[in-house]
GROMACS .gro file of C-alpha atoms in nm:
model
  166
    1THR     CA    1   0.844   1.163   0.348
    2GLY     CA    2   0.910   1.043   0.018
    3PRO     CA    3   0.863   0.691  -0.127
    4MET     CA    4   1.089   0.420   0.017
    5ARG     CA    5   1.004   0.127  -0.250
    6SER     CA    6   1.195  -0.188  -0.241
    7PRO     CA    7   1.153  -0.522  -0.397
    8VAL     CA    8   1.021  -0.789  -0.222
    9GLY     CA    9   1.124  -1.076  -0.389
   10ALA     CA   10   0.934  -1.422  -0.426
   11ILE     CA   11   0.728  -1.542  -0.145
   12PRO     CA   12   0.916  -1.690   0.139
   13PRO     CA   13   0.976  -2.057   0.153
   14ARG     CA   14   0.778  -2.069   0.495
   15LEU     CA   15   0.474  -1.946   0.356
   16SER     CA   16   0.494  -2.120  -0.006
   17GLY     CA   17   0.239  -2.354  -0.106
   18ARG     CA   18  -0.025  -2.138   0.065
   19THR     CA   19   0.013  -1.782  -0.049
   20SER     CA   20  -0.080  -1.593  -0.325
   21GLU     CA   21   0.050  -1.254  -0.466
   22ILE     CA   22  -0.249  -0.999  -0.461
   23SER     CA   23  -0.308  -0.611  -0.469
   24PHE     CA   24  -0.595  -0.387  -0.410
   25PRO     CA   25  -0.687  -0.058  -0.404
   26ALA     CA   26  -0.664   0.155  -0.064
   27ARG     CA   27  -0.998   0.350  -0.009
   28ASP     CA   28  -0.851   0.667  -0.174
   29GLY     CA   29  -0.772   0.419  -0.493
   30THR     CA   30  -0.364   0.392  -0.404
   31ARG     CA   31  -0.282   0.052  -0.548
   32LEU     CA   32  -0.135  -0.178  -0.300
   33SER     CA   33   0.092  -0.481  -0.320
   34GLY     CA   34   0.095  -0.787  -0.091
   35TRP     CA   35   0.053  -1.172  -0.002
   36LEU     CA   36  -0.264  -1.349   0.109
   37VAL     CA   37  -0.200  -1.645   0.342
   38ALA     CA   38  -0.471  -1.912   0.308
   39GLY     CA   39  -0.615  -1.985   0.677
   40ASP     CA   40  -0.779  -2.314   0.788
   41GLY     CA   41  -1.122  -2.242   0.572
   42SER     CA   42  -1.291  -2.043   0.873
   43HIS     CA   43  -1.383  -1.693   0.818
   44ARG     CA   44  -1.132  -1.542   1.042
   45ALA     CA   45  -0.847  -1.335   0.912
   46VAL     CA   46  -0.570  -1.098   1.040
   47ILE     CA   47  -0.430  -0.787   0.843
   48LEU     CA   48  -0.062  -0.731   0.938
   49LEU     CA   49   0.088  -0.390   0.896
   50HIS     CA   50   0.463  -0.330   0.881
   51GLY     CA   51   0.692  -0.027   1.011
   52HIS     CA   52   0.808   0.267   0.855
   53GLY     CA   53   1.081   0.210   0.562
   54ALA     CA   54   0.981  -0.175   0.568
   55SER     CA   55   0.755  -0.368   0.343
   56ARG     CA   56   0.537  -0.686   0.419
   57LYS     CA   57   0.872  -0.905   0.486
   58GLN     CA   58   0.906  -0.745   0.831
   59MET     CA   59   0.539  -0.935   0.881
   60VAL     CA   60   0.637  -1.321   0.755
   61ALA     CA   61   0.691  -1.461   1.095
   62ARG     CA   62   0.363  -1.325   1.246
   63ALA     CA   63   0.192  -1.437   0.916
   64ASP     CA   64   0.330  -1.779   0.938
   65PHE     CA   65   0.263  -1.822   1.314
   66LEU     CA   66  -0.100  -1.674   1.290
   67SER     CA   67  -0.186  -1.870   1.002
   68ARG     CA   68  -0.103  -2.185   1.169
   69GLN     CA   69  -0.354  -2.086   1.436
   70GLY     CA   70  -0.597  -2.099   1.142
   71TYR     CA   71  -0.632  -1.737   1.041
   72ALA     CA   72  -0.599  -1.622   0.703
   73ALA     CA   73  -0.338  -1.321   0.665
   74LEU     CA   74  -0.302  -1.067   0.488
   75LEU     CA   75   0.063  -0.884   0.429
   76TYR     CA   76   0.075  -0.606   0.253
   77ASP     CA   77   0.307  -0.318   0.165
   78ALA     CA   78   0.187   0.040   0.273
   79ARG     CA   79   0.170   0.327   0.029
   80ALA     CA   80   0.516   0.433  -0.114
   81GLN     CA   81   0.695   0.133   0.057
   82GLY     CA   82   0.764  -0.218  -0.066
   83ALA     CA   83   0.595  -0.283  -0.421
   84SER     CA   84   0.294  -0.030  -0.337
   85MET     CA   85   0.186   0.255  -0.536
   86GLY     CA   86   0.205   0.613  -0.363
   87ASP     CA   87   0.437   0.914  -0.364
   88ARG     CA   88   0.407   0.995   0.000
   89ILE     CA   89   0.469   0.850   0.353
   90SER     CA   90   0.248   0.974   0.632
   91VAL     CA   91   0.363   0.807   0.897
   92GLY     CA   92   0.044   0.617   0.919
   93TRP     CA   93  -0.220   0.897   0.870
   94TYR     CA   94  -0.286   0.845   0.496
   95GLU     CA   95  -0.226   0.478   0.540
   96THR     CA   96  -0.550   0.437   0.743
   97SER     CA   97  -0.691   0.458   0.387
   98ASP     CA   98  -0.442   0.160   0.346
   99LEU     CA   99  -0.585  -0.053   0.608
  100LEU     CA  100  -0.962   0.000   0.536
  101GLY     CA  101  -0.911  -0.092   0.180
  102ALA     CA  102  -0.750  -0.399   0.325
  103LEU     CA  103  -1.028  -0.451   0.528
  104ASP     CA  104  -1.275  -0.403   0.206
  105PHE     CA  105  -1.049  -0.673   0.004
  106MET     CA  106  -1.087  -0.934   0.246
  107ARG     CA  107  -1.464  -0.891   0.303
  108ASP     CA  108  -1.501  -0.923  -0.033
  109ARG     CA  109  -1.374  -1.255  -0.033
  110GLY     CA  110  -1.558  -1.383   0.258
  111TYR     CA  111  -1.416  -1.330   0.583
  112THR     CA  112  -1.621  -1.180   0.856
  113SER     CA  113  -1.407  -1.176   1.162
  114PHE     CA  114  -1.068  -0.958   1.185
  115GLY     CA  115  -0.751  -0.905   1.391
  116CYS     CA  116  -0.523  -0.652   1.294
  117VAL     CA  117  -0.157  -0.649   1.424
  118GLY     CA  118   0.081  -0.323   1.343
  119ALA     CA  119   0.438  -0.251   1.424
  120SER     CA  120   0.564   0.084   1.466
  121GLN     CA  121   0.440   0.312   1.195
  122GLY     CA  122   0.181   0.026   1.133
  123GLY     CA  123   0.029   0.023   1.476
  124ALA     CA  124   0.031   0.409   1.466
  125THR     CA  125  -0.210   0.322   1.124
  126ILE     CA  126  -0.461   0.111   1.323
  127LEU     CA  127  -0.450   0.365   1.626
  128LEU     CA  128  -0.538   0.644   1.396
  129ALA     CA  129  -0.825   0.441   1.221
  130ALA     CA  130  -0.962   0.301   1.552
  131ALA     CA  131  -1.270   0.511   1.501
  132ARG     CA  132  -1.336   0.429   1.156
  133LEU     CA  133  -1.257   0.049   1.229
  134PRO     CA  134  -1.605  -0.157   1.187
  135PRO     CA  135  -1.731  -0.382   1.458
  136ASP     CA  136  -1.587  -0.689   1.255
  137VAL     CA  137  -1.235  -0.599   1.376
  138ALA     CA  138  -1.284  -0.807   1.679
  139TRP     CA  139  -0.893  -0.752   1.824
  140VAL     CA  140  -0.544  -0.536   1.752
  141VAL     CA  141  -0.201  -0.553   1.861
  142VAL     CA  142   0.007  -0.281   1.817
  143GLU     CA  143   0.377  -0.300   1.895
  144SER     CA  144   0.622   0.015   1.942
  145SER     CA  145   0.402   0.282   1.822
  146TYR     CA  146   0.491   0.631   1.867
  147PRO     CA  147   0.319   0.806   2.135
  148ASP     CA  148   0.264   1.129   1.941
  149LEU     CA  149   0.255   1.198   1.567
  150ARG     CA  150   0.433   1.565   1.588
  151GLU     CA  151   0.702   1.416   1.805
  152ALA     CA  152   0.737   1.112   1.549
  153VAL     CA  153   0.767   1.373   1.239
  154ASP     CA  154   0.996   1.570   1.462
  155ARG     CA  155   1.202   1.303   1.497
  156GLN     CA  156   1.228   1.181   1.144
  157ILE     CA  157   1.278   1.524   1.021
  158GLY     CA  158   1.575   1.565   1.243
  159ARG     CA  159   1.706   1.232   1.133
  160ALA     CA  160   1.713   1.367   0.764
  161SER     CA  161   1.881   1.698   0.889
  162CYS     CA  162   2.159   1.491   1.052
  163ARG     CA  163   2.210   1.282   0.735
  164GLU     CA  164   2.218   1.579   0.496
  165ARG     CA  165   2.504   1.735   0.717
  166VAL     CA  166   2.718   1.407   0.725
   0.00000   0.00000   0.00000
């Protein structure tokens, strides 16, 4: 599907003071934008992946909660969404490159133990990347992911067709 970019605005007040604007490359070079929320100084971090058509803002409450538990939190906009670059949304398929790039980015900053939380498309991204996730990813949470890629694509195409007829 085509890009669904939207302004993300300023860092939300509940994260201010401990959050910085960042950007990093996905494994395929696509430039991604996000926020990095500082943790308690440990080497634990969580990567937060939003749903289709959303942005990192969808994951703010989770980032706030997990950072208060001592995790650093990386919220980023998946390719072609929010403020990130890219020309297509693939409902998780190419977004696996985004997740692997996010892990590289955090490793370069000294983090050594990871969790991943994904909602909808973000959850699908985690599942599609599962075979390529390194052992330093200790846990994952997948929320409301679609059960089958073909069914999800068919559903999206059906919705687009209905909108065009209206």
